[in-house]
XYZ file of C-alpha atoms in Angstrom:
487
model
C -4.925 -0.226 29.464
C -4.476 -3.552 29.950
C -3.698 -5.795 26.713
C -5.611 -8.142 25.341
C -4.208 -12.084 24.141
C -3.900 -11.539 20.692
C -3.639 -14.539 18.059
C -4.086 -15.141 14.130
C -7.153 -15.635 12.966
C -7.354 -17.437 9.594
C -10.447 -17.042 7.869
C -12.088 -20.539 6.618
C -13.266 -21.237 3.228
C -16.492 -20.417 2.409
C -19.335 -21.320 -0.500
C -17.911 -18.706 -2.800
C -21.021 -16.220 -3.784
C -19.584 -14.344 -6.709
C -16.741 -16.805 -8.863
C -17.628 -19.838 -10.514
C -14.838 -21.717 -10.663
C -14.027 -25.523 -10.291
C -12.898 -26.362 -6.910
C -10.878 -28.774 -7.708
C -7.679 -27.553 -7.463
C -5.354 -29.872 -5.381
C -2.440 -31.425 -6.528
C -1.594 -28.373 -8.523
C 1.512 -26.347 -7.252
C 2.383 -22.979 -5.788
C 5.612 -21.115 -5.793
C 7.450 -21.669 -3.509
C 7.728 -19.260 -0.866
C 10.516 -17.775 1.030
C 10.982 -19.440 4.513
C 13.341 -16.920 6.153
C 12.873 -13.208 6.394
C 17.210 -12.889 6.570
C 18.052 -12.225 3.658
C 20.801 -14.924 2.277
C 21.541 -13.966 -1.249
C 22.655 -10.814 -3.269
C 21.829 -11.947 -6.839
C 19.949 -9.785 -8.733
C 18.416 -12.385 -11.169
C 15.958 -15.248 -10.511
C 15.886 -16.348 -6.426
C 13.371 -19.384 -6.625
C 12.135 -21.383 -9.978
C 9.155 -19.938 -11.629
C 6.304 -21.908 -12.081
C 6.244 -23.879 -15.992
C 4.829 -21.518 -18.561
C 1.350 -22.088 -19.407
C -0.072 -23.660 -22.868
C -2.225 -20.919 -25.125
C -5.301 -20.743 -23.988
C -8.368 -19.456 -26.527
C -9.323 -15.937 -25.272
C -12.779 -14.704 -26.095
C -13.237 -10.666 -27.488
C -12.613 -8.384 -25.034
C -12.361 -5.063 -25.279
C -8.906 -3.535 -25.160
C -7.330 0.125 -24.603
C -3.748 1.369 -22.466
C -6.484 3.468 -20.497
C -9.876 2.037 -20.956
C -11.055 0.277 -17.705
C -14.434 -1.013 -16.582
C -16.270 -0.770 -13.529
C -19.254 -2.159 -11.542
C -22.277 0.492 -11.476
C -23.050 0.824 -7.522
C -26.264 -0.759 -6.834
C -29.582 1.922 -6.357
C -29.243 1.183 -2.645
C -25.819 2.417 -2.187
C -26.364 5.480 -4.325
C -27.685 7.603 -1.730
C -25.566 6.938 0.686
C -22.850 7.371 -2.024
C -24.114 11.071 -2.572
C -24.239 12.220 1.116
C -20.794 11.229 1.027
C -19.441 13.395 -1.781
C -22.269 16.196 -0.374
C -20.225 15.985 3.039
C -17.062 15.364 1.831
C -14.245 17.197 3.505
C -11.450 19.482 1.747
C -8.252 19.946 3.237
C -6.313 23.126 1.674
C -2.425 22.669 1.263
C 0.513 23.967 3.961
C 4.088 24.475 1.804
C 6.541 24.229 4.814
C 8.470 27.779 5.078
C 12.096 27.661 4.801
C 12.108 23.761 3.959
C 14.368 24.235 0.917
C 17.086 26.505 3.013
C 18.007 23.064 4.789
C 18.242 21.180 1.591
C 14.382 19.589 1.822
C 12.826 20.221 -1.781
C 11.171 17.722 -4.206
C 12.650 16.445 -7.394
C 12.094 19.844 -8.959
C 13.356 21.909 -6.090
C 9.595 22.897 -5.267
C 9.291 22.800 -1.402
C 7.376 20.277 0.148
C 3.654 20.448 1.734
C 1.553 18.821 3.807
C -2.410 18.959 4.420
C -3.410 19.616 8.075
C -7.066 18.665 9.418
C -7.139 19.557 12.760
C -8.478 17.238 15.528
C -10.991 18.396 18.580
C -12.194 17.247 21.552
C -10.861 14.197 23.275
C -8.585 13.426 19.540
C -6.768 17.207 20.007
C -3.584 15.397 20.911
C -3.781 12.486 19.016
C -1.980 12.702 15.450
C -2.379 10.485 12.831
C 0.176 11.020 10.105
C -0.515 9.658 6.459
C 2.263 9.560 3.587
C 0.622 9.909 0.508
C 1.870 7.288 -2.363
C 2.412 7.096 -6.164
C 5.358 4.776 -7.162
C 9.034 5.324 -7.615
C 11.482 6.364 -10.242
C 15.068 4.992 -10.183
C 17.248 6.236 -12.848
C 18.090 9.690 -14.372
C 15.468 9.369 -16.999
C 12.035 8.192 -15.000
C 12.742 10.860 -12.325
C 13.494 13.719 -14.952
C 10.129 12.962 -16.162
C 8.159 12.266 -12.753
C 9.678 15.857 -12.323
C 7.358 17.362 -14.320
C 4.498 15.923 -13.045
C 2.620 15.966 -9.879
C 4.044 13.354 -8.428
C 8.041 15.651 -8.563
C 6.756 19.720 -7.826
C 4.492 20.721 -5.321
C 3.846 23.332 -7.817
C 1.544 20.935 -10.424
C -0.104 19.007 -7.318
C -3.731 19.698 -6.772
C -3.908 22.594 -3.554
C -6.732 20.821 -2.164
C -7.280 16.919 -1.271
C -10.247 14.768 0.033
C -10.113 13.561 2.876
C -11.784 10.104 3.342
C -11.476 6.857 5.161
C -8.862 7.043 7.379
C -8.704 10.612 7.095
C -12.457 11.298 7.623
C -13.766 13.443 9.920
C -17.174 11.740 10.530
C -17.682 9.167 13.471
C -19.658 7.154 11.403
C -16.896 7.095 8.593
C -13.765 6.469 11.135
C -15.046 5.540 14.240
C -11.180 5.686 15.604
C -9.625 8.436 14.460
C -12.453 11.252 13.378
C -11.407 13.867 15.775
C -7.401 13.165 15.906
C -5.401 15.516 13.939
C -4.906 14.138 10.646
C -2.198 14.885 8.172
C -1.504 13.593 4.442
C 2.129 14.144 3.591
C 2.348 15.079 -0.131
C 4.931 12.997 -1.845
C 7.127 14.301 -4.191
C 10.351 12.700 -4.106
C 10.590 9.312 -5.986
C 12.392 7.267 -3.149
C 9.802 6.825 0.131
C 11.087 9.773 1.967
C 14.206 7.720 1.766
C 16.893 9.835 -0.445
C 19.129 12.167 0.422
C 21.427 12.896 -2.413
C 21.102 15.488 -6.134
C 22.099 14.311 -9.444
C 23.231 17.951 -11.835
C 23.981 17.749 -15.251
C 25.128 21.356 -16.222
C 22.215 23.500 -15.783
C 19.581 20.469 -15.009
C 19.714 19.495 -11.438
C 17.296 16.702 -9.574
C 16.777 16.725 -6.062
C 16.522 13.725 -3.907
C 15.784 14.634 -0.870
C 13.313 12.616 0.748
C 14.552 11.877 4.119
C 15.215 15.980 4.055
C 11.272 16.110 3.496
C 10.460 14.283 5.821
C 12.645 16.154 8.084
C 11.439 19.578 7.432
C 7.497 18.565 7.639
C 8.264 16.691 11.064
C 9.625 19.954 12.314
C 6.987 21.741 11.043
C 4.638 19.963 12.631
C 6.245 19.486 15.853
C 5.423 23.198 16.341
C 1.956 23.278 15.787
C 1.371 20.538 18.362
C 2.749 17.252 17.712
C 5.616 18.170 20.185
C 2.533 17.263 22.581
C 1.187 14.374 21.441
C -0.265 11.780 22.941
C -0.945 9.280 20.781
C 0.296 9.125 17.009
C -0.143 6.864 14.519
C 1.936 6.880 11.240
C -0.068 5.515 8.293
C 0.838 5.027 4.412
C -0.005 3.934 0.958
C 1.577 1.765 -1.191
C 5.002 3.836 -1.736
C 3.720 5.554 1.075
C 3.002 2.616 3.060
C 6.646 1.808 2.303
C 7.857 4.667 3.725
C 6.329 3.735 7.193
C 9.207 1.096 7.418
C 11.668 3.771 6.695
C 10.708 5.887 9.336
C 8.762 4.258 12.325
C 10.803 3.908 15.220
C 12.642 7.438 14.116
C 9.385 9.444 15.073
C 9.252 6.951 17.834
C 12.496 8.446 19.092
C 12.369 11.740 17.965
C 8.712 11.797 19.930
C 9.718 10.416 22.880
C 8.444 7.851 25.589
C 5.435 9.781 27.166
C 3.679 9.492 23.386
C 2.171 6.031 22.289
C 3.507 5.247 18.539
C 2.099 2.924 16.291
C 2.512 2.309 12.332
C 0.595 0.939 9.814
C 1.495 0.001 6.458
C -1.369 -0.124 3.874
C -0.862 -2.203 0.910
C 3.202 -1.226 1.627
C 4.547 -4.510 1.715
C 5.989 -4.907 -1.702
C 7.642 -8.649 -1.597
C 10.832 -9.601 -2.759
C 9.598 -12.197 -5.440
C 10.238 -13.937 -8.550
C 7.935 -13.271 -11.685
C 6.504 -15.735 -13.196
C 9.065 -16.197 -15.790
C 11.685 -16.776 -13.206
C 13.007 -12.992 -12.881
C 12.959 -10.750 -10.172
C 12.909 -7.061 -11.806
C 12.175 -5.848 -7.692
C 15.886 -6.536 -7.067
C 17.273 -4.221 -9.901
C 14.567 -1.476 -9.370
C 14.807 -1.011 -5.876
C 18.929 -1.740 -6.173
C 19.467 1.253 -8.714
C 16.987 3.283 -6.477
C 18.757 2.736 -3.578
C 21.939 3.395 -5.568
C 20.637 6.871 -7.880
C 19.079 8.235 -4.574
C 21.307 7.571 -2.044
C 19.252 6.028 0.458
C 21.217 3.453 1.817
C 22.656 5.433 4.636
C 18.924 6.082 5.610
C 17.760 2.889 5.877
C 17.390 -0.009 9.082
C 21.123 0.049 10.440
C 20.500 -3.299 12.238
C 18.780 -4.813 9.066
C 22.452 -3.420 6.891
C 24.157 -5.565 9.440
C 22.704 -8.334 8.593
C 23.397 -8.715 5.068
C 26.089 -7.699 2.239
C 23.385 -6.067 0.265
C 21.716 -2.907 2.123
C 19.728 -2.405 -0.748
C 17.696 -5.308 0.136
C 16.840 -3.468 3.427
C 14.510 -1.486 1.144
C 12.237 -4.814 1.224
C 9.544 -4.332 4.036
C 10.666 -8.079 4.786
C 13.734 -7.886 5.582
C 12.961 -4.431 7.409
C 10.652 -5.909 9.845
C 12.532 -8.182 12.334
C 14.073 -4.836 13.498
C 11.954 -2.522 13.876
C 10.707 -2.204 17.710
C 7.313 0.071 17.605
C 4.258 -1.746 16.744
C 3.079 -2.169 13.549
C -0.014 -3.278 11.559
C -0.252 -4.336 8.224
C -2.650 -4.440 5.742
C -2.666 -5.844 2.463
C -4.259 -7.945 0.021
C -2.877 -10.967 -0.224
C -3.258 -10.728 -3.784
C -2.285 -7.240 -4.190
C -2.972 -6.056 -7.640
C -0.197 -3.295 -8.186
C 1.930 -6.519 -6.597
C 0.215 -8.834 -9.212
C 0.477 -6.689 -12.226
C 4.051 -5.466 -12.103
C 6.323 -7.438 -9.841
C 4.555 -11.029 -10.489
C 3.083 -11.271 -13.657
C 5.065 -7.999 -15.635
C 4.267 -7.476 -19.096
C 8.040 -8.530 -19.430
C 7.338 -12.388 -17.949
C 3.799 -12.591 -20.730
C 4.722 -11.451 -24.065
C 1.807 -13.390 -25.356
C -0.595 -11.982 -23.078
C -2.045 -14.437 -21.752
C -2.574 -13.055 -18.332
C -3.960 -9.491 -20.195
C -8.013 -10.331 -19.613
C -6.849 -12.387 -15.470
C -5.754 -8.834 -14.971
C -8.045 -6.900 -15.773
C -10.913 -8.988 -14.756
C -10.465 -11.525 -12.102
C -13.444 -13.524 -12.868
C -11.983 -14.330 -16.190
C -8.851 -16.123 -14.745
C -8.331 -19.728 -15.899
C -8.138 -22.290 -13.156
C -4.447 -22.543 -13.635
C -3.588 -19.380 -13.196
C -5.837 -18.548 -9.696
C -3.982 -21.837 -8.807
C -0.588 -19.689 -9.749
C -1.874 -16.541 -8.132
C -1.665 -18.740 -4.908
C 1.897 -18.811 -5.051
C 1.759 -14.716 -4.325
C -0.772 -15.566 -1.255
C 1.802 -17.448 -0.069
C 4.842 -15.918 -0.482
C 2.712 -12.637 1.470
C 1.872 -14.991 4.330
C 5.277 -16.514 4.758
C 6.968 -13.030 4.801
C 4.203 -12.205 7.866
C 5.039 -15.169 10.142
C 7.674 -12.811 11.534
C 5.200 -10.961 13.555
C 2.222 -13.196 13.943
C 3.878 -14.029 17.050
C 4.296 -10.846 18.321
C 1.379 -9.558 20.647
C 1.980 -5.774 19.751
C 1.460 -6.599 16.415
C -1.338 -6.320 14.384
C -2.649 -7.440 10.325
C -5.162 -7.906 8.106
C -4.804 -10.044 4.995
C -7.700 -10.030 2.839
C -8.269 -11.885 -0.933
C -9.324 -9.022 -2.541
C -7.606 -8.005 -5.636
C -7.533 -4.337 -4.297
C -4.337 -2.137 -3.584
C -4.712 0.680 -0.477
C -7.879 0.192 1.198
C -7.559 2.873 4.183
C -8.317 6.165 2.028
C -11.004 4.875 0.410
C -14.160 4.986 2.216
C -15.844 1.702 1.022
C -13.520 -0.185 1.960
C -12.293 1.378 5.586
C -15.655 1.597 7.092
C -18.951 1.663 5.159
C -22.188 -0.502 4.483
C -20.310 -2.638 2.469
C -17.460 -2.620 3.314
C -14.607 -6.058 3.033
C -14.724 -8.242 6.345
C -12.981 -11.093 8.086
C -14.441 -12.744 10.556
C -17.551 -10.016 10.420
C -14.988 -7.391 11.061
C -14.226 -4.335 8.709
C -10.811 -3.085 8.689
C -11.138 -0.107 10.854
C -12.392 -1.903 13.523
C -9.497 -3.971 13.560
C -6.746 -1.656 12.849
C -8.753 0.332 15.677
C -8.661 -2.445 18.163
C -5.014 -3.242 17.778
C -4.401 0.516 18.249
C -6.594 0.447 21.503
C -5.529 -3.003 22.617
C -9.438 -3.776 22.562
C -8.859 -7.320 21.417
C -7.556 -10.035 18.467
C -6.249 -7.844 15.866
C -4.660 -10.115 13.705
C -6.951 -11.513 10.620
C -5.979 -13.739 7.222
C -8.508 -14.090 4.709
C -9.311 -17.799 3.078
C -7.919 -18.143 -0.444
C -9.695 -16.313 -3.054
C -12.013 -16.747 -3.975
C -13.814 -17.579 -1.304
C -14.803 -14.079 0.202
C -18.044 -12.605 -1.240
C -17.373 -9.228 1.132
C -14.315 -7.948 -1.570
C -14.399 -5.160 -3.803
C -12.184 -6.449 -6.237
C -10.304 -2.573 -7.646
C -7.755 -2.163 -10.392
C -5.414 0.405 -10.082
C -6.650 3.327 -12.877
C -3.052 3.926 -13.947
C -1.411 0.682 -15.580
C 2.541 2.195 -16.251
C 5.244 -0.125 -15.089
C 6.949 -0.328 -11.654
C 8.196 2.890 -11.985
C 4.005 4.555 -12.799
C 2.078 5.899 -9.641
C -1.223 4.172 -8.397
C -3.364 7.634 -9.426
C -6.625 6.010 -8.056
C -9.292 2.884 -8.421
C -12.428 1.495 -9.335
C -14.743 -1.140 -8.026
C -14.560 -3.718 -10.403
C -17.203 -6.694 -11.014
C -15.839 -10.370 -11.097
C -18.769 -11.838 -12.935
C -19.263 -9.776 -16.266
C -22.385 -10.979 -17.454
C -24.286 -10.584 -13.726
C -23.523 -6.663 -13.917
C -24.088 -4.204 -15.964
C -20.477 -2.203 -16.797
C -19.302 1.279 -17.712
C -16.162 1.958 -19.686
C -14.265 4.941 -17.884
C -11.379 6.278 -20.121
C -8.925 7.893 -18.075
């Protein structure tokens, strides 16, 4: 198929429908952003000044709990359409991969890893698309002892069966693209990305890291029920998941060979290497002591160690990039709220909490800290100039405070769903797949796009916590009416 000219497409401004806010904003200033993706320093503390800490503000009542969030009631004429999707929903049963942990590949726990298979028909039954689940990270002894114990370390405590939705569906009019492919969600169970390979034992205690093993083992698996003759695959990824698509792109690509078309995407995946507000950047010393506990270094972009004295920095999507040769799309919020909440604007860099109510309802943010918030918007878009060039590659940058927007249906392809340029983001991500046309779209600045739905991650733990899920969230409190979901 012959391809298309593709170029960048920068959404303008618009009369915002849904945030009041004063528009006059210029003169104030953003952080700055990073203007190289090389990386040219090792420090582990502060890499650019943080903007000047804001005066108290008066904060109005608001209701407060760890686990109490609110969230927008879907209007009456989205609740049918709603119920036929939960009616029709499809169930995908788990696969534990036989004889994974006799080559080493187990979770944290030593449970073996597992997979869930859809299978694809018709004119999709050799096309594969390949989804790593996410959940966060755990880098020291400690975290990963307890993420261990939980679904997110044992096979054993994860739910058999998962929905399958947006990317995954298997409805035409749900995922126009990829419906009848073969569709797999890799369970993730390891703490590092599918990146580790090491085991930390302390006498009779023992934790496993072994996610490059897993990733291993599943591939192999799956290379024997058909991807061995695949045509086209696409690798795909969540957050920590969407990480992991940096980690391991152009391995499948090789491992797959040329007669098979392979393409990654990264959904909400590309976790920045940024200051906090306060001048700190806590990314650094997770990720480094990750890196370190897990033993993923020797795992990781060999050109991209070359090109620095710090391969732990290689774990940055950004500095990942430049080498890595098979196409990739990314998608992202440019003001990603796991992004916004824990690597930004920590709890560490507000002890007075005067961010708490911004966060959990973006309507309620003060000029002066949207104009802040603009500094993450552009640190995102520097990071991206790297490929905007590049006609194999593909993005879409909304301003929606959202974090993965591919497994959820409302925002891959529904009524509803968030646009650019009148374009949802599986028509995109389906045209850059297809070479069908532009695929490369950047939002205006929020908040200037009435098409968001503006979610907050339902688990609020620190960098170490997994996203669990989200909620639709209203921006203007008083123009909704609200529910309080305790979690």
């Amino acid at each position: 198929m012959a391809r298309s000219k593709q170029h960048t497409r920068i959404h303008n401004a618009h009369t915002p429908l849904i945030v009041k806010l004063s528009s006059n904003i210029v003169g104030l200033s953003f952080l700055p952003a990073p203007t190289s993706t090389r990386v040219r320093s090792c420090a582990l503390g502060s890499s650019r000044a943080a903007p000047r800490a804001m005066a108290p503000r008066r904060r109005r009542a608001w209701p407060a709990a760890a686990a109490v969030f609110v969230a927008a009631v879907v209007a009456a004429g989205f609740a049918a359409e709603a119920a036929d999707m939960v009616q029709e929903r499809l169930t995908v049963g788990m696969t534990i991969v036989a004889g994974a942990a006799s080559t080493g590949a187990v979770c944290l726990d030593g449970s073996p890893p597992a997979y869930h298979l859809h299978r694809g028909s018709g004119a999709g039954a050799r096309s594969w698309l390949l989804q790593f689940e996410g959940g966060g990270w755990c880098n020291d002894v400690r975290s990963c002892a307890e993420r261990a114990g939980t679904r997110r370390g044992s096979t054993r405590l994860m739910t058999k069966v998962e929905i399958f939705s947006g990317i995954l569906s298997n409805r035409p009019s749900m995922n126009p693209d990829f419906y009848n492919w073969n569709r797999v969600k890799l369970r993730y169970c390891d703490g590092g990305s599918f990146s580790g390979d090491s085991e930390y034992r302390n006498g009779s205690s023992v934790l496993y890291f072994r996610g490059q093993r897993i990733w291993d083992a599943i591939i192999t698996d799956l290379l024997q029920r058909g991807l061995a003759k695949a045509e086209n695959v696409l690798l795909s990824g969540c957050s920590a998941g969407g990480l992991a698509t940096f980690f391991h792109c152009d391995s499948l690509k090789k491992r797959l060979g040329g007669a098979t078309t392979v393409k990654c995407l990264s959904d909400a995946g590309f976790f920045l290497d940024l200051s906090d507000i306060s001048g700190n950047n806590n990314m650094r010393k997770f990720f480094s002591s990750l890196v370190s506990l897990q033993g993923a270094q020797k795992n990781l972009n060999k050109d991209c160690q070359n090109s620095t004295d710090c391969p732990y920095l290689c774990f940055f999507p950004q500095y990942a990039l430049p080498d890595i040769r098979t196409p990739y799309f990314i998608l992202n919020s440019a003001y990603d709220v796991y992004q916004f909440h824990h690597i930004f604007v920590p709890p560490s860099s507000d002890p007075r909490g005067q961010w708490s109510r911004c966060k959990m309802y973006p309507g309620a943010c003060s000029t002066s800290q949207i104009a802040t918030l603009q500094g993450l918007r552009s640190a995102m878009l520097t990071s991206l100039k790297q490929i905007q060039g590049k006609p194999e590659a593909g993005m879409f940058i909304n301003s929606c405070f959202a974090h993965c927007q591919s497994e959820l249906q409302d925002t891959w392809f529904a009524r509803d769903s968030p646009m650019i340029h009148d374009k949802k983001i599986a028509e995109v991500i389906g045209d850059w797949y297809f070479e069908r046309g532009a695929a490369k779209e950047i939002d205006c600045a929020y908040p200037c796009d009435s098409t968001c739905h503006n979610l907050i991650p339902s688990d609020q733990g620190g960098i170490s916590g997994a996203q669990s899920g989200h909620m639709k969230r209203p921006l203007m409190r008083e123009d909704l009416k609200v529910i309080q979901y305790q979690f």
